C-alpha positions as a Python dict, from the first residue, in 0.01 Angstrom:
ca = {
    (1, 'X'): (0, 0, 0),
    (2, 'X'): (-302, 230, -37),
    (3, 'X'): (-569, 343, 210),
    (4, 'X'): (-816, 545, 4),
    (5, 'X'): (-959, 849, 170),
    (6, 'X'): (-1339, 805, 190),
    (7, 'X'): (-1568, 803, 7),
    (8, 'X'): (-1319, 704, -268),
    (9, 'X'): (-1232, 334, -287),
    (10, 'X'): (-955, 134, -462),
    (11, 'X'): (-1157, 116, -794),
    (12, 'X'): (-1190, 496, -790),
    (13, 'X'): (-813, 540, -739),
    (14, 'X'): (-736, 278, -1014),
    (15, 'X'): (-959, 463, -1263),
    (16, 'X'): (-804, 795, -1168),
    (17, 'X'): (-452, 667, -1225),
    (18, 'X'): (-557, 530, -1569),
    (19, 'X'): (-712, 862, -1666),
    (20, 'X'): (-395, 1049, -1566),
    (21, 'X'): (-174, 825, -1757),
    (22, 'X'): (-381, 840, -2071),
    (23, 'X'): (-389, 1219, -2048),
    (24, 'X'): (-7, 1215, -2058),
    (25, 'X'): (55, 1307, -1686),
    (26, 'X'): (426, 1278, -1598),
    (27, 'X'): (527, 1105, -1261),
    (28, 'X'): (526, 1427, -1071),
    (29, 'X'): (180, 1523, -1173),
    (30, 'X'): (61, 1160, -1114),
    (31, 'X'): (198, 1160, -761),
    (32, 'X'): (76, 1504, -671),
    (33, 'X'): (-282, 1367, -720),
    (34, 'X'): (-240, 1013, -603),
    (35, 'X'): (-61, 1088, -276),
    (36, 'X'): (-346, 1316, -165),
    (37, 'X'): (-599, 1035, -217),
    (38, 'X'): (-440, 785, 28),
    (39, 'X'): (-404, 793, 404),
    (40, 'X'): (-69, 590, 378),
    (41, 'X'): (101, 842, 141),
    (42, 'X'): (269, 1185, 152),
    (43, 'X'): (427, 1154, 492),
    (44, 'X'): (115, 1035, 669),
    (45, 'X'): (268, 703, 786),
    (46, 'X'): (543, 905, 954),
    (47, 'X'): (273, 1060, 1177),
    (48, 'X'): (139, 717, 1267),
    (49, 'X'): (495, 606, 1355),
    (50, 'X'): (584, 917, 1545),
    (51, 'X'): (823, 849, 1838),
    (52, 'X'): (983, 550, 1674),
    (53, 'X'): (1307, 505, 1478),
    (54, 'X'): (1219, 441, 1109),
    (55, 'X'): (1464, 319, 851),
    (56, 'X'): (1328, 341, 490),
    (57, 'X'): (1517, 135, 233),
    (58, 'X'): (1401, 254, -110),
    (59, 'X'): (1453, 125, -472),
    (60, 'X'): (1385, 436, -684),
    (61, 'X'): (1162, 440, -980),
    (62, 'X'): (1180, 823, -989),
    (63, 'X'): (1423, 1032, -1187),
    (64, 'X'): (1658, 1217, -948),
    (65, 'X'): (1548, 988, -659),
    (66, 'X'): (1321, 1238, -504),
    (67, 'X'): (1217, 1071, -179),
    (68, 'X'): (879, 1252, -163),
    (69, 'X'): (785, 1087, -495),
    (70, 'X'): (921, 729, -452),
    (71, 'X'): (616, 521, -357),
    (72, 'X'): (441, 849, -303),
    (73, 'X'): (659, 921, 3),
    (74, 'X'): (483, 739, 294),
    (75, 'X'): (750, 853, 533),
    (76, 'X'): (860, 1178, 356),
    (77, 'X'): (756, 1540, 386),
    (78, 'X'): (525, 1634, 109),
    (79, 'X'): (600, 1956, -74),
    (80, 'X'): (285, 1941, -276),
    (81, 'X'): (-50, 2069, -162),
    (82, 'X'): (-420, 2005, -220),
    (83, 'X'): (-419, 2300, -452),
    (84, 'X'): (-130, 2149, -653),
    (85, 'X'): (-329, 1825, -697),
    (86, 'X'): (-633, 2018, -815),
    (87, 'X'): (-420, 2227, -1055),
    (88, 'X'): (-305, 1897, -1225),
    (89, 'X'): (-674, 1809, -1286),
    (90, 'X'): (-736, 2152, -1410),
    (91, 'X'): (-443, 2147, -1648),
    (92, 'X'): (-542, 1807, -1795),
    (93, 'X'): (-917, 1903, -1802),
    (94, 'X'): (-1021, 1582, -1621),
    (95, 'X'): (-1272, 1702, -1359),
    (96, 'X'): (-1566, 1577, -1559),
    (97, 'X'): (-1405, 1235, -1612),
    (98, 'X'): (-1299, 1173, -1259),
    (99, 'X'): (-1496, 925, -1040),
    (100, 'X'): (-1729, 1150, -834),
    (101, 'X'): (-1581, 1039, -494),
    (102, 'X'): (-1230, 1140, -607),
    (103, 'X'): (-1347, 1467, -750),
    (104, 'X'): (-1519, 1541, -415),
    (105, 'X'): (-1212, 1466, -211),
    (106, 'X'): (-986, 1672, -423),
    (107, 'X'): (-1238, 1961, -422),
    (108, 'X'): (-1271, 1953, -42),
    (109, 'X'): (-893, 1956, 2),
    (110, 'X'): (-856, 2240, -240),
    (111, 'X'): (-1114, 2440, -55),
    (112, 'X'): (-940, 2396, 282),
    (113, 'X'): (-1191, 2140, 423),
    (114, 'X'): (-925, 1867, 464),
    (115, 'X'): (-586, 1886, 656),
    (116, 'X'): (-274, 1936, 446),
    (117, 'X'): (-19, 1651, 427),
    (118, 'X'): (284, 1680, 659),
    (119, 'X'): (541, 1936, 539),
    (120, 'X'): (916, 1968, 583),
    (121, 'X'): (1000, 2055, 950),
    (122, 'X'): (717, 1843, 1087),
    (123, 'X'): (825, 1669, 1411),
    (124, 'X'): (693, 1335, 1267),
    (125, 'X'): (1008, 1311, 1061),
    (126, 'X'): (1266, 1370, 1330),
    (127, 'X'): (1353, 1002, 1359),
    (128, 'X'): (1311, 885, 995),
    (129, 'X'): (1612, 797, 782),
    (130, 'X'): (1604, 708, 407),
    (131, 'X'): (1855, 504, 211),
    (132, 'X'): (1830, 445, -170),
    (133, 'X'): (1977, 111, -259),
    (134, 'X'): (1909, 89, -625),
    (135, 'X'): (1806, 322, -904),
    (136, 'X'): (1843, 391, -1283),
    (137, 'X'): (2214, 449, -1240),
    (138, 'X'): (2244, 92, -1103),
    (139, 'X'): (2085, -51, -1418),
    (140, 'X'): (2297, 176, -1645),
    (141, 'X'): (2614, 53, -1475),
    (142, 'X'): (2519, -310, -1525),
    (143, 'X'): (2437, -253, -1892),
    (144, 'X'): (2780, -74, -1937),
    (145, 'X'): (2963, -354, -1761),
    (146, 'X'): (2784, -616, -1974),
    (147, 'X'): (2858, -435, -2296),
    (148, 'X'): (3230, -388, -2206),
    (149, 'X'): (3252, -764, -2123),
    (150, 'X'): (3141, -834, -2479),
    (151, 'X'): (3398, -598, -2636),
    (152, 'X'): (3154, -315, -2697),
    (153, 'X'): (3244, 35, -2591),
    (154, 'X'): (2978, 176, -2366),
    (155, 'X'): (2899, 535, -2279),
    (156, 'X'): (2633, 667, -2039),
    (157, 'X'): (2463, 963, -2204),
    (158, 'X'): (2149, 1083, -2037),
    (159, 'X'): (1950, 906, -1759),
    (160, 'X'): (1678, 1158, -1741),
    (161, 'X'): (1505, 1124, -2079),
    (162, 'X'): (1153, 1260, -2048),
    (163, 'X'): (885, 1418, -2270),
    (164, 'X'): (714, 1252, -2562),
    (165, 'X'): (825, 893, -2649),
    (166, 'X'): (830, 963, -3024),
    (167, 'X'): (1043, 1275, -2977),
    (168, 'X'): (1280, 1078, -2765),
    (169, 'X'): (1306, 809, -3033),
    (170, 'X'): (1417, 1075, -3297),
    (171, 'X'): (1676, 1211, -3042),
    (172, 'X'): (1822, 858, -2987),
    (173, 'X'): (1844, 772, -3350),
    (174, 'X'): (2020, 1106, -3422),
    (175, 'X'): (2272, 1024, -3142),
    (176, 'X'): (2332, 675, -3289),
    (177, 'X'): (2390, 817, -3636),
    (178, 'X'): (2633, 1075, -3505),
    (179, 'X'): (2825, 819, -3311),
    (180, 'X'): (2852, 597, -3614),
    (181, 'X'): (3011, 883, -3810),
    (182, 'X'): (3293, 916, -3559),
    (183, 'X'): (3332, 569, -3402),
    (184, 'X'): (3593, 315, -3506),
    (185, 'X'): (3415, 19, -3353),
    (186, 'X'): (3107, -119, -3192),
    (187, 'X'): (2939, 97, -2937),
    (188, 'X'): (2650, 113, -2690),
    (189, 'X'): (2499, 446, -2594),
    (190, 'X'): (2313, 409, -2266),
    (191, 'X'): (2008, 622, -2194),
    (192, 'X'): (1713, 594, -1953),
    (193, 'X'): (1427, 774, -1811),
    (194, 'X'): (1053, 791, -1831),
    (195, 'X'): (873, 924, -2139),
    (196, 'X'): (504, 984, -2186),
    (197, 'X'): (252, 897, -2448),
    (198, 'X'): (-67, 1092, -2499),
    (199, 'X'): (-312, 803, -2573),
    (200, 'X'): (-549, 898, -2855),
    (201, 'X'): (-596, 554, -3022),
    (202, 'X'): (-754, 225, -2908),
    (203, 'X'): (-458, -8, -2957),
    (204, 'X'): (-222, -173, -2710),
    (205, 'X'): (127, -73, -2616),
    (206, 'X'): (338, 139, -2379),
    (207, 'X'): (573, 421, -2387),
    (208, 'X'): (880, 193, -2467),
    (209, 'X'): (695, 17, -2750),
    (210, 'X'): (581, 351, -2900),
    (211, 'X'): (936, 482, -2874),
    (212, 'X'): (1080, 166, -3027),
    (213, 'X'): (829, 165, -3325),
    (214, 'X'): (897, 529, -3401),
    (215, 'X'): (1270, 464, -3392),
    (216, 'X'): (1220, 169, -3624),
    (217, 'X'): (1036, 388, -3869),
    (218, 'X'): (1322, 638, -3866),
    (219, 'X'): (1584, 371, -3916),
    (220, 'X'): (1405, 178, -4189),
    (221, 'X'): (1654, 12, -4427),
    (222, 'X'): (1957, 103, -4209),
    (223, 'X'): (2182, -181, -4121),
    (224, 'X'): (2419, -55, -3849),
    (225, 'X'): (2191, 49, -3560),
    (226, 'X'): (1982, -140, -3307),
    (227, 'X'): (1772, 16, -3038),
    (228, 'X'): (1631, -137, -2713),
    (229, 'X'): (1359, 38, -2516),
    (230, 'X'): (1237, -160, -2218),
    (231, 'X'): (1078, -116, -1870),
    (232, 'X'): (1298, -256, -1592),
    (233, 'X'): (992, -397, -1420),
    (234, 'X'): (933, -626, -1715),
    (235, 'X'): (607, -448, -1804),
    (236, 'X'): (547, -176, -2063),
    (237, 'X'): (202, -30, -2044),
    (238, 'X'): (-88, -278, -1999),
    (239, 'X'): (87, -553, -2192),
    (240, 'X'): (299, -858, -2117),
    (241, 'X'): (602, -706, -2291),
    (242, 'X'): (889, -516, -2130),
    (243, 'X'): (944, -332, -2458),
    (244, 'X'): (1121, -402, -2783),
    (245, 'X'): (1447, -428, -2977),
    (246, 'X'): (1425, -275, -3321),
    (247, 'X'): (1656, -216, -3613),
    (248, 'X'): (1648, -122, -3979),
    (249, 'X'): (1475, -440, -4069),
    (250, 'X'): (1172, -394, -3842),
    (251, 'X'): (946, -212, -4092),
    (252, 'X'): (1035, -468, -4362),
    (253, 'X'): (919, -746, -4132),
    (254, 'X'): (607, -560, -4051),
    (255, 'X'): (539, -497, -4417),
    (256, 'X'): (553, -866, -4474),
    (257, 'X'): (291, -915, -4218),
    (258, 'X'): (72, -653, -4406),
    (259, 'X'): (105, -385, -4131),
    (260, 'X'): (143, -7, -4153),
    (261, 'X'): (372, 134, -3886),
    (262, 'X'): (234, 490, -3907),
    (263, 'X'): (-120, 364, -3869),
    (264, 'X'): (-25, 153, -3559),
    (265, 'X'): (164, 456, -3405),
    (266, 'X'): (-146, 682, -3446),
    (267, 'X'): (-361, 413, -3292),
    (268, 'X'): (-117, 354, -3004),
    (269, 'X'): (-102, -3, -3118),
    (270, 'X'): (274, -67, -3118),
    (271, 'X'): (231, -393, -2941),
    (272, 'X'): (45, -556, -3233),
    (273, 'X'): (305, -432, -3484),
    (274, 'X'): (611, -538, -3286),
    (275, 'X'): (465, -871, -3208),
    (276, 'X'): (405, -940, -3579),
    (277, 'X'): (766, -812, -3664),
    (278, 'X'): (914, -1031, -3397),
    (279, 'X'): (1077, -749, -3211),
    (280, 'X'): (894, -753, -2865),
    (281, 'X'): (1098, -826, -2553),
    (282, 'X'): (909, -1035, -2294),
    (283, 'X'): (1087, -1100, -1969),
    (284, 'X'): (807, -1150, -1735),
    (285, 'X'): (788, -946, -1414),
    (286, 'X'): (1128, -863, -1266),
    (287, 'X'): (965, -757, -928),
    (288, 'X'): (1157, -424, -918),
    (289, 'X'): (1145, -100, -1114),
    (290, 'X'): (1415, 164, -1177),
    (291, 'X'): (1251, 336, -1485),
    (292, 'X'): (1319, 253, -1841),
    (293, 'X'): (1647, 148, -1999),
    (294, 'X'): (1718, 278, -2353),
    (295, 'X'): (2010, 147, -2537),
    (296, 'X'): (2153, 238, -2888),
    (297, 'X'): (2391, -8, -3029),
    (298, 'X'): (2592, 49, -3344),
    (299, 'X'): (2864, -123, -3547),
    (300, 'X'): (3039, 93, -3811),
}
């Protein structure tokens, strides 16, 4: 639901999003830029609908359910500014790579030549109401209920996992090992969030696959832990996989296929490795998105 601000067009916005993701931008940075490039985002639709009652029903793909970030907040006050959007580009050093029309729009906004997006207190929001009907907590509850129904003790640990995917993998494996040391039966530790990957290689993958392959490398040879990392929309990165389920045998299976896990991680090519090891999870599109679900299962 995008209406690009001229002279930028859809192709320019798509390329800009790709550049931001490859540079490791988080969802807040991504939206600070993206919402300023579309006439339907950042509260601008509320101005179009001014004088009408508006009920917004939201499925949240944003940690913390920030209404100004979900779907780039078409009916929500925008706390970010043109200067904030430009600062993201400054911080990631992307001005020279941006499509010229996008760079032009952002520069004009930064320099005060374009109107700011509607801010809190704007009369356009007087008759707008929001309701969040599903989020990551919804998915975590469902995972917990399913685990318990199978006789597996479940515990929700952290649903705001962010930062580098490989660092998150190390954290989750440590948590699994610690739980093994004190648990008397099978368990499921439930995490979720949205990690990032700084893309430097030429391979295929996504943040969940990168996290999973790093976890597999750490767990190599272990027999008591299994880890799932998957996008709830059924798509992880530009691949047909939702993510992966890995265990202590993943690297052995990859070795038999003649693959090197470290080389695939460096090339951001977790997809090829996990496909060869048989550990990809492919669900197809789920037609919704509430961030990534990360499960650590163990059996002492």
